[in-house]
Structures are given as structure tokens and as C-alpha cells.
Amino acid sequence: RNTGGSPEVVELTDDLGDVLEYATLIDRGGGTFDESTKTLSWPDVNLQPGATEQRTFAVRVLDSIPATPVGQSDNASYD
């Protein structure tokens, strides 16, 4: 949502790294998924004052949740 008084170009991205440790992306919602960075992105939007943009995607939680301990080199992994 643009709460400012002038148009803004907005980059729409979502880092799915943590999510994909426990789920599978099943619908990109029109976005582009970068496998190497685990980022889902959509083209930039010119958002007018007071306007709102929303994107929806779907994941499916894995049948078996990994019992992986928190990563040693990445404390945010499997947290």
C-alpha cells in the first residue's frame, strides 16, 4: 500500500528460503521463482498514492516435517 503522496515504483519479491524447508511451491501466482536464491518475484509496479497491490502464491506443507536441527552456518535455517 502506498501511503505517500506521490507514485512509487515498488519491487514485489518474497524470500521463500525458510518456507521451502518445510513446504513445496505449487503455484507461483504469476511470479517468477529463482531456484538459486529461493526468491519469488513479480514485475515492478508503479503504485499510485493510496493504491494497494497484492500477490498470492500457494505452498503445500511437506507430508513429513524434517527434524533437521538449526543450521550451524545459518542460524535461520530450520528454525
XYZ file of C-alpha atoms in Angstrom:
79
model
C 0.000 0.000 0.000
C 1.335 3.415 -0.960
C 0.562 5.751 1.935
C 2.649 8.568 0.459
C 1.544 11.485 -1.655
C 3.305 10.527 -4.896
C 3.561 7.459 -7.148
C 6.234 4.933 -6.181
C 7.812 2.086 -8.123
C 7.576 -0.980 -5.905
C 9.620 -4.165 -6.198
C 7.451 -7.164 -5.309
C 9.549 -10.068 -4.001
C 9.255 -12.738 -1.340
C 12.177 -14.764 0.019
C 10.861 -18.323 0.403
C 14.066 -19.888 1.738
C 12.641 -20.717 5.186
C 9.225 -21.676 3.813
C 10.687 -24.181 1.347
C 12.495 -26.025 4.137
C 9.047 -27.287 5.161
C 6.925 -26.908 2.006
C 6.829 -27.069 -1.793
C 5.834 -24.159 -4.020
C 2.811 -25.335 -6.007
C 1.505 -22.079 -7.519
C 3.738 -19.086 -8.265
C 0.751 -16.757 -8.634
C 2.107 -15.368 -11.887
C 5.510 -14.699 -10.379
C 8.952 -15.930 -11.360
C 10.772 -18.267 -8.994
C 14.575 -18.158 -8.807
C 15.690 -21.599 -7.643
C 19.187 -20.459 -6.641
C 18.038 -17.615 -4.361
C 14.662 -19.184 -3.424
C 13.019 -15.849 -4.273
C 9.606 -15.376 -5.854
C 9.235 -12.079 -7.710
C 6.838 -10.172 -9.910
C 7.452 -7.248 -12.280
C 7.864 -3.861 -10.566
C 4.622 -1.917 -10.080
C 4.063 1.844 -10.346
C 1.877 2.285 -7.275
C -0.263 5.424 -7.134
C -0.916 7.249 -3.819
C -3.458 5.320 -1.738
C -3.283 2.267 -4.029
C -2.666 -1.284 -2.850
C -1.172 -4.242 -4.738
C -1.418 -7.833 -3.596
C 0.067 -11.080 -4.908
C -0.940 -14.587 -3.892
C 1.006 -17.830 -4.184
C 0.494 -21.314 -2.755
C 2.715 -23.811 -0.998
C 1.998 -27.339 0.169
C 3.413 -28.329 3.557
C 5.519 -31.488 3.336
C 3.892 -34.740 4.485
C 6.771 -35.270 6.879
C 8.291 -32.228 8.580
C 12.105 -32.505 8.593
C 13.631 -32.966 12.048
C 16.707 -31.071 10.915
C 18.491 -29.091 13.645
C 19.156 -25.375 13.254
C 21.977 -24.877 10.752
C 25.477 -24.288 12.104
C 26.456 -21.807 9.378
C 22.977 -20.285 9.037
C 21.132 -19.912 12.353
C 17.935 -19.002 10.478
C 17.910 -22.342 8.678
C 15.422 -24.896 10.034
C 14.484 -22.599 12.895
